[in-house]
Amino acid sequence: MFPEYEHCELCPRRCGANRAAGQKGFCGEPAELRIAAIEPHFGEEPPLVGKEGSGTVFLTGCSCGCFFCQNYQLSTEHVGDFLSVEEAAERILAMAAKGVRNINFVTPDHYWPHLRAVLKRVREGGCELPVIWNSSGYSSVKTLADAYDNGVEIFLPDFKYSNGALARTCMGREDYPEVAMEALKFLVDTAGFLRPFDETGEMAANRGVLVRHLVLPGEVENSLGVLKALYNEFGPGLPISVMRQFRPMPECHRRGLFTRVVNDDEYRRVMEAVEEFGFYKVFLQPDAGDENFIPDFRHQGEAFKGNAIAQGKEF
C-alpha cells in the first residue's frame, strides 16, 4: 500500500527493512498500523492541553529506542491493536467530536505513510484541529518535510542528549546530538517557534516548535550541554519544556542505570542554567511530575490515571 515500507528509511537509522514483506525494522513494527491508545491526554504543556485535553494517538514501536522510556510498553513490548487507515481516522474523528484541542501523533516517524493517509481522511471528515508531531527528536529531515507539507502544524521534539557517549548507552547511536540538531534547525526554519505561547493554557497553540528535554538522574552535565546547544543555535526565545518527570522503568533496574529519580539539587542546577541563558518561554517541572501520568497501555480506554482524574472519571 505504501512504497516507503519496502526499503524503510523513514527514520535516521535507515535500516532498510522490507516491512511490506513482513520484516520488522529497528522500530519493531511491520507495515501494518498499530496503535495503543486514542484518547484525550492532560499531561502535556498548558497551551497544548487547556481544559479540553490533547487528542493523543499513541503509536506502537519507536525508532529511537531509549531503554528508560516510560512508554516501554509501546517501544519494547509492542502493546497495541492493528487498525486500518479508515478505522484509525474514524476513531480520531470520534475523539475530536467530543472536544479536544488538537490531534497529537506520538512517536509517528516509523508510521508516517499511514498517518499521512489517516490525516487526509480526518481532514475530509471535517476536522480542522491542529496536528502535533510529538517525537524523540531523532527524526529524518525528509520525513519531517513531508509531514509539514501534508498538514502537520505543531512540532514537539525532544532534545535528549548533548553527549554522544550517553546517547550510545541509552539508544545505541552516538549521532543523536547531530541528527537531532539538524532536524530541529529544519523545523524552526520551517515552522517557527510555538505560537501563541500562553503559560496559562487559555489560548491554544496552533503552530510552531516547542522543544522538550528530560533531565536524567546523575546527568546534569548532559542537560547543561543541551541548554547551551539550544541557546547557541536559537537564542533565548526558543520555547522549551524542561522536565523532571523521570521514573525508573523495569529496564533501568535490569541494567543498573538510572535507578532513582532526579533529586532537588540536580534539577535546581538545571533551572539555574535556564535562567542564566535567559530563556523566557519556559515550562519547568520542579515538583517531579505527577505519577498518575505514568501510563499503562494495557488499561483499555484509559492509559493514564491522571486523564481520568482531570475529567472527573473513575479509573
Short mmCIF file of C-alpha atoms in Angstrom, two decimals, residues 1-308:
data_model
loop_
_atom_site.label_atom_id
_atom_site.label_comp_id
_atom_site.label_asym_id
_atom_site.label_seq_id
_atom_site.Cartn_x
_atom_site.Cartn_y
_atom_site.Cartn_z
CA MET A 1 0.00 0.00 0.00
CA PHE A 2 2.82 2.40 0.87
CA PRO A 3 6.10 2.00 -1.07
CA GLU A 4 8.12 3.68 1.71
CA TYR A 5 7.85 0.44 3.70
CA GLU A 6 9.54 -1.69 1.02
CA HIS A 7 13.01 -0.36 1.95
CA CYS A 8 12.36 1.64 5.09
CA GLU A 9 14.37 4.81 5.58
CA LEU A 10 11.71 6.78 7.43
CA CYS A 11 13.95 7.42 10.45
CA PRO A 12 17.66 8.27 10.68
CA ARG A 13 18.58 4.65 11.34
CA ARG A 14 17.67 3.92 7.69
CA CYS A 15 17.59 0.20 8.46
CA GLY A 16 16.25 -0.69 5.00
CA ALA A 17 13.85 -3.35 6.27
CA ASN A 18 11.22 -4.53 3.81
CA ARG A 19 8.37 -4.02 6.19
CA ALA A 20 5.91 -4.53 3.33
CA ALA A 21 7.15 -8.13 3.10
CA GLY A 22 6.75 -8.71 6.83
CA GLN A 23 10.22 -7.74 8.00
CA LYS A 24 10.40 -5.56 11.08
CA GLY A 25 12.64 -2.53 11.19
CA PHE A 26 14.55 -1.29 14.22
CA CYS A 27 11.21 0.13 15.39
CA GLY A 28 9.97 -3.45 15.73
CA GLU A 29 6.93 -2.85 13.56
CA PRO A 30 5.77 -4.29 10.24
CA ALA A 31 3.87 -2.33 7.57
CA GLU A 32 0.59 -2.51 9.47
CA LEU A 33 -0.57 0.43 11.55
CA ARG A 34 -0.54 -0.44 15.26
CA ILE A 35 -1.99 1.99 17.80
CA ALA A 36 -2.08 1.58 21.58
CA ALA A 37 -4.43 4.41 22.53
CA ILE A 38 -6.53 7.19 21.02
CA GLU A 39 -7.71 9.40 23.86
CA PRO A 40 -7.65 12.91 25.35
CA HIS A 41 -4.47 13.47 27.34
CA PHE A 42 -3.95 16.07 30.08
CA GLY A 43 -0.24 15.55 30.76
CA GLU A 44 1.13 17.86 28.05
CA GLU A 45 2.15 21.53 28.33
CA PRO A 46 -0.68 24.03 29.03
CA PRO A 47 -1.11 25.58 25.54
CA LEU A 48 -1.44 22.07 24.09
CA VAL A 49 -3.97 20.88 26.67
CA GLY A 50 -6.14 23.65 28.13
CA LYS A 51 -9.37 22.34 29.59
CA GLU A 52 -10.12 20.13 26.60
CA GLY A 53 -7.06 17.88 26.57
CA SER A 54 -4.74 16.94 23.74
CA GLY A 55 -6.12 14.34 21.35
CA THR A 56 -3.30 11.85 21.57
CA VAL A 57 -2.70 8.94 19.22
CA PHE A 58 -0.07 6.66 20.77
CA LEU A 59 1.72 4.67 18.06
CA THR A 60 3.32 1.34 18.91
CA GLY A 61 7.06 0.93 18.34
CA CYS A 62 9.83 3.54 18.32
CA SER A 63 12.74 4.41 16.06
CA CYS A 64 14.76 5.97 18.91
CA GLY A 65 14.55 3.19 21.47
CA CYS A 66 15.86 4.66 24.74
CA PHE A 67 15.99 1.85 27.29
CA PHE A 68 14.48 4.02 30.05
CA CYS A 69 11.38 5.07 28.09
CA GLN A 70 8.26 5.41 30.25
CA ASN A 71 6.29 4.21 27.22
CA TYR A 72 8.27 0.96 27.16
CA GLN A 73 5.04 -1.00 26.74
CA LEU A 74 4.89 0.57 23.27
CA SER A 75 8.57 0.79 22.36
CA THR A 76 9.71 -2.67 23.51
CA GLU A 77 6.63 -4.73 24.41
CA HIS A 78 4.67 -3.56 21.35
CA VAL A 79 1.31 -3.27 23.05
CA GLY A 80 -1.37 -2.06 20.64
CA ASP A 81 -4.01 -3.02 18.11
CA PHE A 82 -3.68 -3.15 14.34
CA LEU A 83 -6.05 -0.68 12.69
CA SER A 84 -6.80 0.19 9.10
CA VAL A 85 -6.44 3.78 7.91
CA GLU A 86 -10.22 4.03 7.90
CA GLU A 87 -10.61 2.66 11.43
CA ALA A 88 -7.94 4.99 12.82
CA ALA A 89 -9.48 8.01 11.10
CA GLU A 90 -12.96 7.14 12.42
CA ARG A 91 -11.70 6.84 15.98
CA ILE A 92 -9.81 10.12 15.76
CA LEU A 93 -12.87 11.88 14.35
CA ALA A 94 -14.97 10.45 17.18
CA MET A 95 -12.47 11.75 19.73
CA ALA A 96 -12.35 15.15 18.04
CA ALA A 97 -16.15 15.38 18.09
CA LYS A 98 -16.11 15.05 21.88
CA GLY A 99 -13.86 18.11 22.12
CA VAL A 100 -10.06 18.08 22.22
CA ARG A 101 -7.58 20.87 21.49
CA ASN A 102 -5.55 19.11 18.77
CA ILE A 103 -4.60 15.78 17.20
CA ASN A 104 -1.33 14.60 18.73
CA PHE A 105 0.64 11.84 16.96
CA VAL A 106 3.09 10.35 19.50
CA THR A 107 6.25 8.69 18.04
CA PRO A 108 4.95 8.97 14.46
CA ASP A 109 8.18 8.67 12.42
CA HIS A 110 8.03 4.97 11.56
CA TYR A 111 4.31 5.13 10.67
CA TRP A 112 4.24 8.38 8.74
CA PRO A 113 2.94 6.89 5.43
CA HIS A 114 -0.09 5.53 7.26
CA LEU A 115 -0.57 8.70 9.26
CA ARG A 116 -0.40 10.86 6.14
CA ALA A 117 -3.36 8.87 4.79
CA VAL A 118 -5.14 8.99 8.16
CA LEU A 119 -4.73 12.76 8.33
CA LYS A 120 -6.13 13.15 4.82
CA ARG A 121 -9.26 11.25 5.83
CA VAL A 122 -9.57 13.19 9.07
CA ARG A 123 -9.48 16.45 7.11
CA GLU A 124 -12.02 15.09 4.65
CA GLY A 125 -14.19 14.28 7.67
CA GLY A 126 -14.31 17.97 8.54
CA CYS A 127 -11.79 18.08 11.39
CA GLU A 128 -9.60 21.17 11.25
CA LEU A 129 -7.81 20.80 14.59
CA PRO A 130 -4.05 21.49 14.53
CA VAL A 131 -1.90 18.38 14.29
CA ILE A 132 1.13 17.72 16.53
CA TRP A 133 4.25 15.72 15.64
CA ASN A 134 5.34 14.51 19.11
CA SER A 135 8.68 12.77 18.80
CA SER A 136 12.05 11.77 20.24
CA GLY A 137 13.84 14.41 18.16
CA TYR A 138 15.73 11.64 16.34
CA SER A 139 13.99 12.28 13.03
CA SER A 140 14.76 12.38 9.33
CA VAL A 141 14.51 15.83 7.76
CA LYS A 142 12.96 14.22 4.68
CA THR A 143 10.18 12.69 6.78
CA LEU A 144 9.65 15.94 8.70
CA ALA A 145 9.42 17.93 5.47
CA ASP A 146 6.74 15.60 4.14
CA ALA A 147 4.85 15.86 7.43
CA TYR A 148 4.92 19.66 7.27
CA ASP A 149 3.85 19.65 3.62
CA ASN A 150 0.91 17.37 4.47
CA GLY A 151 -0.61 19.40 7.26
CA VAL A 152 1.33 18.90 10.49
CA GLU A 153 1.39 22.34 12.16
CA ILE A 154 2.95 21.81 15.62
CA PHE A 155 6.22 20.02 16.32
CA LEU A 156 7.06 18.78 19.82
CA PRO A 157 10.52 17.18 19.54
CA ASP A 158 12.67 16.07 22.41
CA PHE A 159 16.30 17.09 22.56
CA LYS A 160 17.56 14.31 24.77
CA TYR A 161 21.33 14.21 24.56
CA SER A 162 24.20 16.63 24.05
CA ASN A 163 26.63 13.81 24.88
CA GLY A 164 27.15 11.25 22.11
CA ALA A 165 28.53 8.64 24.52
CA LEU A 166 25.41 8.92 26.68
CA ALA A 167 23.24 8.63 23.58
CA ARG A 168 25.08 5.46 22.59
CA THR A 169 24.48 3.99 26.06
CA CYS A 170 20.80 4.88 26.04
CA MET A 171 19.69 4.28 22.46
CA GLY A 172 22.63 2.70 20.66
CA ARG A 173 23.61 5.64 18.44
CA GLU A 174 26.12 8.35 19.29
CA ASP A 175 24.97 10.56 16.40
CA TYR A 176 21.83 11.68 18.25
CA PRO A 177 23.08 15.23 19.05
CA GLU A 178 23.95 16.00 15.43
CA VAL A 179 20.87 14.35 13.92
CA ALA A 180 18.51 15.99 16.41
CA MET A 181 20.05 19.42 15.83
CA GLU A 182 19.79 19.10 12.06
CA ALA A 183 16.13 18.15 12.40
CA LEU A 184 15.43 20.96 14.85
CA LYS A 185 17.08 23.57 12.63
CA PHE A 186 14.81 22.48 9.80
CA LEU A 187 11.72 22.64 11.99
CA VAL A 188 12.46 26.09 13.39
CA ASP A 189 13.33 27.45 9.94
CA THR A 190 10.13 25.98 8.51
CA ALA A 191 7.52 26.22 11.26
CA GLY A 192 8.97 28.85 13.61
CA PHE A 193 8.58 28.94 17.39
CA LEU A 194 5.39 27.70 19.08
CA ARG A 195 2.61 30.27 18.92
CA PRO A 196 0.71 31.52 20.67
CA PHE A 197 2.84 30.77 23.72
CA ASP A 198 0.45 31.05 26.65
CA GLU A 199 1.66 29.74 30.00
CA THR A 200 -1.88 29.71 31.37
CA GLY A 201 -3.17 27.41 28.65
CA GLU A 202 -6.17 29.65 27.95
CA MET A 203 -5.02 30.26 24.38
CA ALA A 204 -4.48 27.15 22.27
CA ALA A 205 -1.18 26.83 20.41
CA ASN A 206 -1.81 26.25 16.73
CA ARG A 207 1.61 26.03 15.08
CA GLY A 208 5.36 26.08 15.58
CA VAL A 209 8.01 24.28 17.64
CA LEU A 210 8.33 23.56 21.37
CA VAL A 211 11.44 21.61 22.43
CA ARG A 212 11.32 19.19 25.35
CA HIS A 213 14.22 17.98 27.45
CA LEU A 214 14.03 15.33 30.16
CA VAL A 215 16.61 15.69 32.94
CA LEU A 216 18.17 12.32 33.77
CA PRO A 217 19.46 11.35 37.23
CA GLY A 218 23.21 11.82 37.52
CA GLU A 219 23.43 13.51 34.11
CA VAL A 220 23.21 17.23 34.87
CA GLU A 221 26.15 17.95 32.52
CA ASN A 222 24.17 16.44 29.66
CA SER A 223 21.28 18.79 30.41
CA LEU A 224 23.59 21.80 30.66
CA GLY A 225 25.06 20.83 27.30
CA VAL A 226 21.60 20.63 25.76
CA LEU A 227 20.67 24.08 27.04
CA LYS A 228 23.94 25.54 25.77
CA ALA A 229 23.48 24.00 22.32
CA LEU A 230 19.89 25.24 22.05
CA TYR A 231 20.84 28.73 23.22
CA ASN A 232 23.80 28.99 20.84
CA GLU A 233 21.70 27.95 17.85
CA PHE A 234 18.33 29.55 18.51
CA GLY A 235 18.77 32.14 21.27
CA PRO A 236 16.77 32.64 24.46
CA GLY A 237 13.41 32.95 22.68
CA LEU A 238 13.20 29.25 21.83
CA PRO A 239 10.20 27.72 23.66
CA ILE A 240 11.42 24.86 25.85
CA SER A 241 9.97 22.44 28.37
CA VAL A 242 12.48 21.17 30.94
CA MET A 243 11.03 18.08 32.54
CA ARG A 244 11.75 16.35 35.84
CA GLN A 245 9.25 13.53 35.50
CA PHE A 246 11.79 10.70 35.11
CA ARG A 247 10.84 7.48 36.87
CA PRO A 248 12.93 4.28 36.70
CA MET A 249 11.36 1.76 34.34
CA PRO A 250 11.97 -2.03 34.51
CA GLU A 251 14.94 -1.98 32.12
CA CYS A 252 16.68 0.60 34.32
CA HIS A 253 16.76 -1.87 37.18
CA ARG A 254 17.86 -4.71 34.90
CA ARG A 255 20.80 -2.61 33.69
CA GLY A 256 21.53 -0.92 37.00
CA LEU A 257 21.33 2.51 35.33
CA PHE A 258 19.08 5.44 36.22
CA THR A 259 17.54 3.57 39.14
CA ARG A 260 16.42 6.70 41.02
CA VAL A 261 14.57 9.93 40.37
CA VAL A 262 16.18 13.32 39.72
CA ASN A 263 16.97 14.98 43.05
CA ASP A 264 16.32 18.58 44.08
CA ASP A 265 19.94 19.70 43.67
CA GLU A 266 20.18 18.29 40.14
CA TYR A 267 17.04 19.99 38.94
CA ARG A 268 17.99 23.23 40.71
CA ARG A 269 21.27 23.34 38.78
CA VAL A 270 19.42 22.90 35.51
CA MET A 271 16.88 25.61 36.39
CA GLU A 272 19.72 27.98 37.27
CA ALA A 273 21.22 27.37 33.82
CA VAL A 274 17.86 28.10 32.19
CA GLU A 275 17.85 31.44 34.00
CA GLU A 276 21.50 32.19 33.21
CA PHE A 277 20.96 31.59 29.49
CA GLY A 278 17.92 33.85 29.66
CA PHE A 279 15.31 31.50 28.20
CA TYR A 280 11.98 33.23 28.68
CA LYS A 281 9.45 30.87 27.08
CA VAL A 282 9.91 28.01 29.52
CA PHE A 283 7.87 25.31 31.18
CA LEU A 284 9.52 23.91 34.30
CA GLN A 285 8.60 20.92 36.46
CA PRO A 286 10.15 21.46 39.91
CA ASP A 287 7.67 19.11 41.62
CA ALA A 288 8.96 16.00 39.78
CA GLY A 289 5.73 15.45 37.88
CA ASP A 290 2.54 13.55 38.58
CA GLU A 291 2.85 9.77 38.90
CA ASN A 292 -0.73 9.49 37.68
CA PHE A 293 0.65 10.22 34.20
CA ILE A 294 2.85 7.12 34.12
CA PRO A 295 0.94 5.12 31.51
CA ASP A 296 -0.42 1.60 31.49
CA PHE A 297 -1.46 0.92 27.90
CA ARG A 298 -2.99 -2.41 28.89
CA HIS A 299 -5.74 -0.47 30.64
CA GLN A 300 -8.16 -0.30 27.74
CA GLY A 301 -9.60 3.13 27.08
CA GLU A 302 -7.71 4.92 29.88
CA ALA A 303 -3.94 4.55 29.70
CA PHE A 304 -3.32 7.39 32.16
CA LYS A 305 -4.96 7.59 35.57
CA GLY A 306 -4.28 11.33 35.50
CA ASN A 307 -6.52 11.76 32.47
CA ALA A 308 -9.43 10.15 34.27
#
